[in-house]
Structures are given as C-alpha cells and as structure tokens.
Amino acid sequence: MKKVTKKLALLLCLVMLATVLVACGDKKDGDSNSGSGDSGKTDAITGTWKQTSEQDGNWIWTFSDGSKAKLVGETTGFESEGTYKLDEANKKVHVSLEKWDNEKDYDYTLDGNNLTLKETYSTFNLVKQ
C-alpha cells in the first residue's frame, strides 16, 4: 500500500510540474499578450505619431506589430490601413496602404519623440503621442 501511495504522490507531483511548465511557456510572435496593451513585435517607429500643421493638415500615423500601418488625415477625412517594412540599417520605411495606387518609400529620421518621414513629394514631421 505504501508503494502505491508513493507512486500516486509522485505522479501527482509530475502532473503539477508539467502544468506549471506549460503555463509559464514562451509567448510566440503574433500571440496576444492579454492585459498589457502590447500586442506584438515592436521596432524603432512602433506607436502613434501626429503631425499638426496649418499648411499640411493634421495627420496621424500608427505603426504596430512590426508590420501594420494606418494613416488618418483628421482634416481631410482620409483613412487607410496597410503594411510597412522598416529598414533600420538604411533608415528607410516602405509603406503600402489600401487606398494608395503605389507603395511609397520614406527616408526616416528619429530623434526622441520626433519622427520625420520624407519622400519625393511629401514630408511628415511627426510627434509621438
């Protein structure tokens, strides 16, 4: 009887250990991180950035999960989602939005809470929100 009790106790300990190890497992890229508000990969430009300009209007860029992009023109009514790819080595960001005919490549500079996106026909001077 003692041997059976010891074996059951050992089996119970192994089951509990396995449960703890599974519960503490690694979070894979793309898994949601409930409760923290952070839902994925980050890079140098991850976040929400805003340009307020009388001449150019109010533009809000959002970069998230290492690949999702969104652009909203508060004063123009423009809104579109798409993707981005960051090339940190060459300081470039490649953006593709649903409402754009062509993808755009921007040179970027990042200085604290200030992000500048510059391409041939436009420049966005943005402040992190």
PDB file of N, CA and C in Angstrom, residues 21-68:
ATOM      1  N   LEU A  21       4.940  24.221 -15.935  1.00  0.00           N
ATOM      2  CA  LEU A  21       5.837  24.494 -17.061  1.00  0.00           C
ATOM      3  C   LEU A  21       5.066  24.922 -18.302  1.00  0.00           C
ATOM      4  N   VAL A  22       3.935  24.324 -18.562  1.00  0.00           N
ATOM      5  CA  VAL A  22       3.120  24.715 -19.717  1.00  0.00           C
ATOM      6  C   VAL A  22       2.577  26.119 -19.519  1.00  0.00           C
ATOM      7  N   ALA A  23       2.122  26.438 -18.331  1.00  0.00           N
ATOM      8  CA  ALA A  23       1.560  27.756 -18.046  1.00  0.00           C
ATOM      9  C   ALA A  23       2.604  28.857 -18.159  1.00  0.00           C
ATOM     10  N   CYS A  24       3.865  28.543 -17.930  1.00  0.00           N
ATOM     11  CA  CYS A  24       4.933  29.529 -17.976  1.00  0.00           C
ATOM     12  C   CYS A  24       5.707  29.479 -19.284  1.00  0.00           C
ATOM     13  N   GLY A  25       5.143  28.885 -20.316  1.00  0.00           N
ATOM     14  CA  GLY A  25       5.840  28.732 -21.589  1.00  0.00           C
ATOM     15  C   GLY A  25       6.066  30.045 -22.302  1.00  0.00           C
ATOM     16  N   ASP A  26       6.931  30.018 -23.342  1.00  0.00           N
ATOM     17  CA  ASP A  26       7.240  31.193 -24.145  1.00  0.00           C
ATOM     18  C   ASP A  26       6.022  31.702 -24.880  1.00  0.00           C
ATOM     19  N   LYS A  27       5.950  33.028 -25.045  1.00  0.00           N
ATOM     20  CA  LYS A  27       4.935  33.652 -25.887  1.00  0.00           C
ATOM     21  C   LYS A  27       5.519  33.738 -27.280  1.00  0.00           C
ATOM     22  N   LYS A  28       4.832  33.210 -28.256  1.00  0.00           N
ATOM     23  CA  LYS A  28       5.284  33.235 -29.646  1.00  0.00           C
ATOM     24  C   LYS A  28       4.926  34.569 -30.281  1.00  0.00           C
ATOM     25  N   ASP A  29       5.707  35.033 -31.313  1.00  0.00           N
ATOM     26  CA  ASP A  29       5.369  36.235 -32.057  1.00  0.00           C
ATOM     27  C   ASP A  29       3.978  36.070 -32.622  1.00  0.00           C
ATOM     28  N   GLY A  30       3.170  37.121 -32.482  1.00  0.00           N
ATOM     29  CA  GLY A  30       1.821  37.079 -33.005  1.00  0.00           C
ATOM     30  C   GLY A  30       0.794  36.639 -31.981  1.00  0.00           C
ATOM     31  N   ASP A  31       1.223  36.020 -30.868  1.00  0.00           N
ATOM     32  CA  ASP A  31       0.283  35.661 -29.814  1.00  0.00           C
ATOM     33  C   ASP A  31      -0.150  36.930 -29.111  1.00  0.00           C
ATOM     34  N   SER A  32      -1.393  36.951 -28.662  1.00  0.00           N
ATOM     35  CA  SER A  32      -1.834  38.135 -27.943  1.00  0.00           C
ATOM     36  C   SER A  32      -1.240  38.119 -26.554  1.00  0.00           C
ATOM     37  N   ASN A  33      -1.035  39.302 -26.034  1.00  0.00           N
ATOM     38  CA  ASN A  33      -0.450  39.460 -24.708  1.00  0.00           C
ATOM     39  C   ASN A  33      -1.503  40.147 -23.852  1.00  0.00           C
ATOM     40  N   SER A  34      -2.525  39.413 -23.455  1.00  0.00           N
ATOM     41  CA  SER A  34      -3.683  39.991 -22.798  1.00  0.00           C
ATOM     42  C   SER A  34      -3.299  40.721 -21.524  1.00  0.00           C
ATOM     43  N   GLY A  35      -3.931  41.875 -21.360  1.00  0.00           N
ATOM     44  CA  GLY A  35      -3.749  42.643 -20.147  1.00  0.00           C
ATOM     45  C   GLY A  35      -2.654  43.682 -20.218  1.00  0.00           C
ATOM     46  N   SER A  36      -1.711  43.582 -21.124  1.00  0.00           N
ATOM     47  CA  SER A  36      -0.607  44.534 -21.130  1.00  0.00           C
ATOM     48  C   SER A  36      -0.801  45.658 -22.134  1.00  0.00           C
ATOM     49  N   GLY A  37      -1.690  45.483 -23.136  1.00  0.00           N
ATOM     50  CA  GLY A  37      -1.875  46.500 -24.152  1.00  0.00           C
ATOM     51  C   GLY A  37      -0.863  46.402 -25.262  1.00  0.00           C
ATOM     52  N   ASP A  38       0.146  45.589 -25.132  1.00  0.00           N
ATOM     53  CA  ASP A  38       1.161  45.409 -26.156  1.00  0.00           C
ATOM     54  C   ASP A  38       0.867  44.117 -26.882  1.00  0.00           C
ATOM     55  N   SER A  39       0.576  44.206 -28.181  1.00  0.00           N
ATOM     56  CA  SER A  39       0.089  43.008 -28.865  1.00  0.00           C
ATOM     57  C   SER A  39       1.036  42.475 -29.917  1.00  0.00           C
ATOM     58  N   GLY A  40       2.314  42.692 -29.804  1.00  0.00           N
ATOM     59  CA  GLY A  40       3.177  42.087 -30.794  1.00  0.00           C
ATOM     60  C   GLY A  40       4.559  42.673 -30.829  1.00  0.00           C
ATOM     61  N   LYS A  41       5.187  42.495 -31.995  1.00  0.00           N
ATOM     62  CA  LYS A  41       6.557  42.943 -32.176  1.00  0.00           C
ATOM     63  C   LYS A  41       6.616  44.471 -32.206  1.00  0.00           C
ATOM     64  N   THR A  42       7.750  44.987 -31.795  1.00  0.00           N
ATOM     65  CA  THR A  42       7.962  46.430 -31.849  1.00  0.00           C
ATOM     66  C   THR A  42       9.275  46.721 -32.556  1.00  0.00           C
ATOM     67  N   ASP A  43       9.379  47.945 -33.054  1.00  0.00           N
ATOM     68  CA  ASP A  43      10.619  48.408 -33.654  1.00  0.00           C
ATOM     69  C   ASP A  43      10.765  49.890 -33.334  1.00  0.00           C
ATOM     70  N   ALA A  44      11.702  50.549 -33.967  1.00  0.00           N
ATOM     71  CA  ALA A  44      12.024  51.939 -33.628  1.00  0.00           C
ATOM     72  C   ALA A  44      10.855  52.903 -33.828  1.00  0.00           C
ATOM     73  N   ILE A  45       9.942  52.618 -34.760  1.00  0.00           N
ATOM     74  CA  ILE A  45       8.856  53.561 -35.036  1.00  0.00           C
ATOM     75  C   ILE A  45       7.490  53.077 -34.557  1.00  0.00           C
ATOM     76  N   THR A  46       7.447  51.972 -33.832  1.00  0.00           N
ATOM     77  CA  THR A  46       6.167  51.472 -33.327  1.00  0.00           C
ATOM     78  C   THR A  46       5.505  52.536 -32.454  1.00  0.00           C
ATOM     79  N   GLY A  47       4.217  52.765 -32.690  1.00  0.00           N
ATOM     80  CA  GLY A  47       3.461  53.729 -31.897  1.00  0.00           C
ATOM     81  C   GLY A  47       2.596  54.603 -32.770  1.00  0.00           C
ATOM     82  N   THR A  48       2.018  55.615 -32.148  1.00  0.00           N
ATOM     83  CA  THR A  48       1.158  56.574 -32.848  1.00  0.00           C
ATOM     84  C   THR A  48       1.885  57.906 -32.900  1.00  0.00           C
ATOM     85  N   TRP A  49       1.900  58.484 -34.104  1.00  0.00           N
ATOM     86  CA  TRP A  49       2.634  59.719 -34.368  1.00  0.00           C
ATOM     87  C   TRP A  49       1.691  60.719 -35.011  1.00  0.00           C
ATOM     88  N   LYS A  50       1.795  61.999 -34.637  1.00  0.00           N
ATOM     89  CA  LYS A  50       0.867  63.010 -35.158  1.00  0.00           C
ATOM     90  C   LYS A  50       1.613  64.225 -35.686  1.00  0.00           C
ATOM     91  N   GLN A  51       1.125  64.698 -36.839  1.00  0.00           N
ATOM     92  CA  GLN A  51       1.596  65.967 -37.410  1.00  0.00           C
ATOM     93  C   GLN A  51       0.432  66.939 -37.363  1.00  0.00           C
ATOM     94  N   THR A  52       0.668  68.097 -36.787  1.00  0.00           N
ATOM     95  CA  THR A  52      -0.332  69.159 -36.783  1.00  0.00           C
ATOM     96  C   THR A  52       0.277  70.329 -37.523  1.00  0.00           C
ATOM     97  N   SER A  53      -0.336  70.673 -38.657  1.00  0.00           N
ATOM     98  CA  SER A  53       0.220  71.728 -39.495  1.00  0.00           C
ATOM     99  C   SER A  53      -0.911  72.472 -40.193  1.00  0.00           C
ATOM    100  N   GLU A  54      -0.893  73.807 -40.095  1.00  0.00           N
ATOM    101  CA  GLU A  54      -1.903  74.598 -40.799  1.00  0.00           C
ATOM    102  C   GLU A  54      -1.799  74.394 -42.303  1.00  0.00           C
ATOM    103  N   GLN A  55      -0.587  74.272 -42.798  1.00  0.00           N
ATOM    104  CA  GLN A  55      -0.362  74.138 -44.236  1.00  0.00           C
ATOM    105  C   GLN A  55      -0.666  72.717 -44.733  1.00  0.00           C
ATOM    106  N   ASP A  56      -0.199  71.702 -44.007  1.00  0.00           N
ATOM    107  CA  ASP A  56      -0.301  70.322 -44.472  1.00  0.00           C
ATOM    108  C   ASP A  56      -1.440  69.527 -43.841  1.00  0.00           C
ATOM    109  N   GLY A  57      -2.113  70.077 -42.842  1.00  0.00           N
ATOM    110  CA  GLY A  57      -3.203  69.373 -42.178  1.00  0.00           C
ATOM    111  C   GLY A  57      -2.722  68.516 -41.021  1.00  0.00           C
ATOM    112  N   ASN A  58      -3.690  67.886 -40.374  1.00  0.00           N
ATOM    113  CA  ASN A  58      -3.399  67.014 -39.231  1.00  0.00           C
ATOM    114  C   ASN A  58      -3.382  65.573 -39.713  1.00  0.00           C
ATOM    115  N   TRP A  59      -2.236  64.912 -39.561  1.00  0.00           N
ATOM    116  CA  TRP A  59      -2.070  63.530 -39.997  1.00  0.00           C
ATOM    117  C   TRP A  59      -1.649  62.671 -38.824  1.00  0.00           C
ATOM    118  N   ILE A  60      -2.259  61.502 -38.702  1.00  0.00           N
ATOM    119  CA  ILE A  60      -1.897  60.560 -37.645  1.00  0.00           C
ATOM    120  C   ILE A  60      -1.448  59.259 -38.294  1.00  0.00           C
ATOM    121  N   TRP A  61      -0.204  58.905 -38.011  1.00  0.00           N
ATOM    122  CA  TRP A  61       0.370  57.632 -38.463  1.00  0.00           C
ATOM    123  C   TRP A  61       0.397  56.685 -37.281  1.00  0.00           C
ATOM    124  N   THR A  62       0.009  55.427 -37.494  1.00  0.00           N
ATOM    125  CA  THR A  62       0.130  54.403 -36.472  1.00  0.00           C
ATOM    126  C   THR A  62       0.876  53.215 -37.053  1.00  0.00           C
ATOM    127  N   PHE A  63       1.942  52.814 -36.379  1.00  0.00           N
ATOM    128  CA  PHE A  63       2.737  51.649 -36.773  1.00  0.00           C
ATOM    129  C   PHE A  63       2.653  50.646 -35.628  1.00  0.00           C
ATOM    130  N   SER A  64       2.246  49.404 -35.922  1.00  0.00           N
ATOM    131  CA  SER A  64       2.086  48.412 -34.863  1.00  0.00           C
ATOM    132  C   SER A  64       2.454  47.014 -35.332  1.00  0.00           C
ATOM    133  N   ASP A  65       2.725  46.150 -34.366  1.00  0.00           N
ATOM    134  CA  ASP A  65       3.012  44.729 -34.587  1.00  0.00           C
ATOM    135  C   ASP A  65       4.150  44.478 -35.570  1.00  0.00           C
ATOM    136  N   GLY A  66       5.016  45.443 -35.770  1.00  0.00           N
ATOM    137  CA  GLY A  66       6.159  45.244 -36.652  1.00  0.00           C
ATOM    138  C   GLY A  66       5.824  45.207 -38.125  1.00  0.00           C
ATOM    139  N   SER A  67       4.530  45.393 -38.496  1.00  0.00           N
ATOM    140  CA  SER A  67       4.191  45.364 -39.923  1.00  0.00           C
ATOM    141  C   SER A  67       2.906  46.093 -40.292  1.00  0.00           C
ATOM    142  N   LYS A  68       2.085  46.499 -39.340  1.00  0.00           N
ATOM    143  CA  LYS A  68       0.803  47.135 -39.650  1.00  0.00           C
ATOM    144  C   LYS A  68       0.941  48.647 -39.634  1.00  0.00           C
TER     145      LYS A  68
END
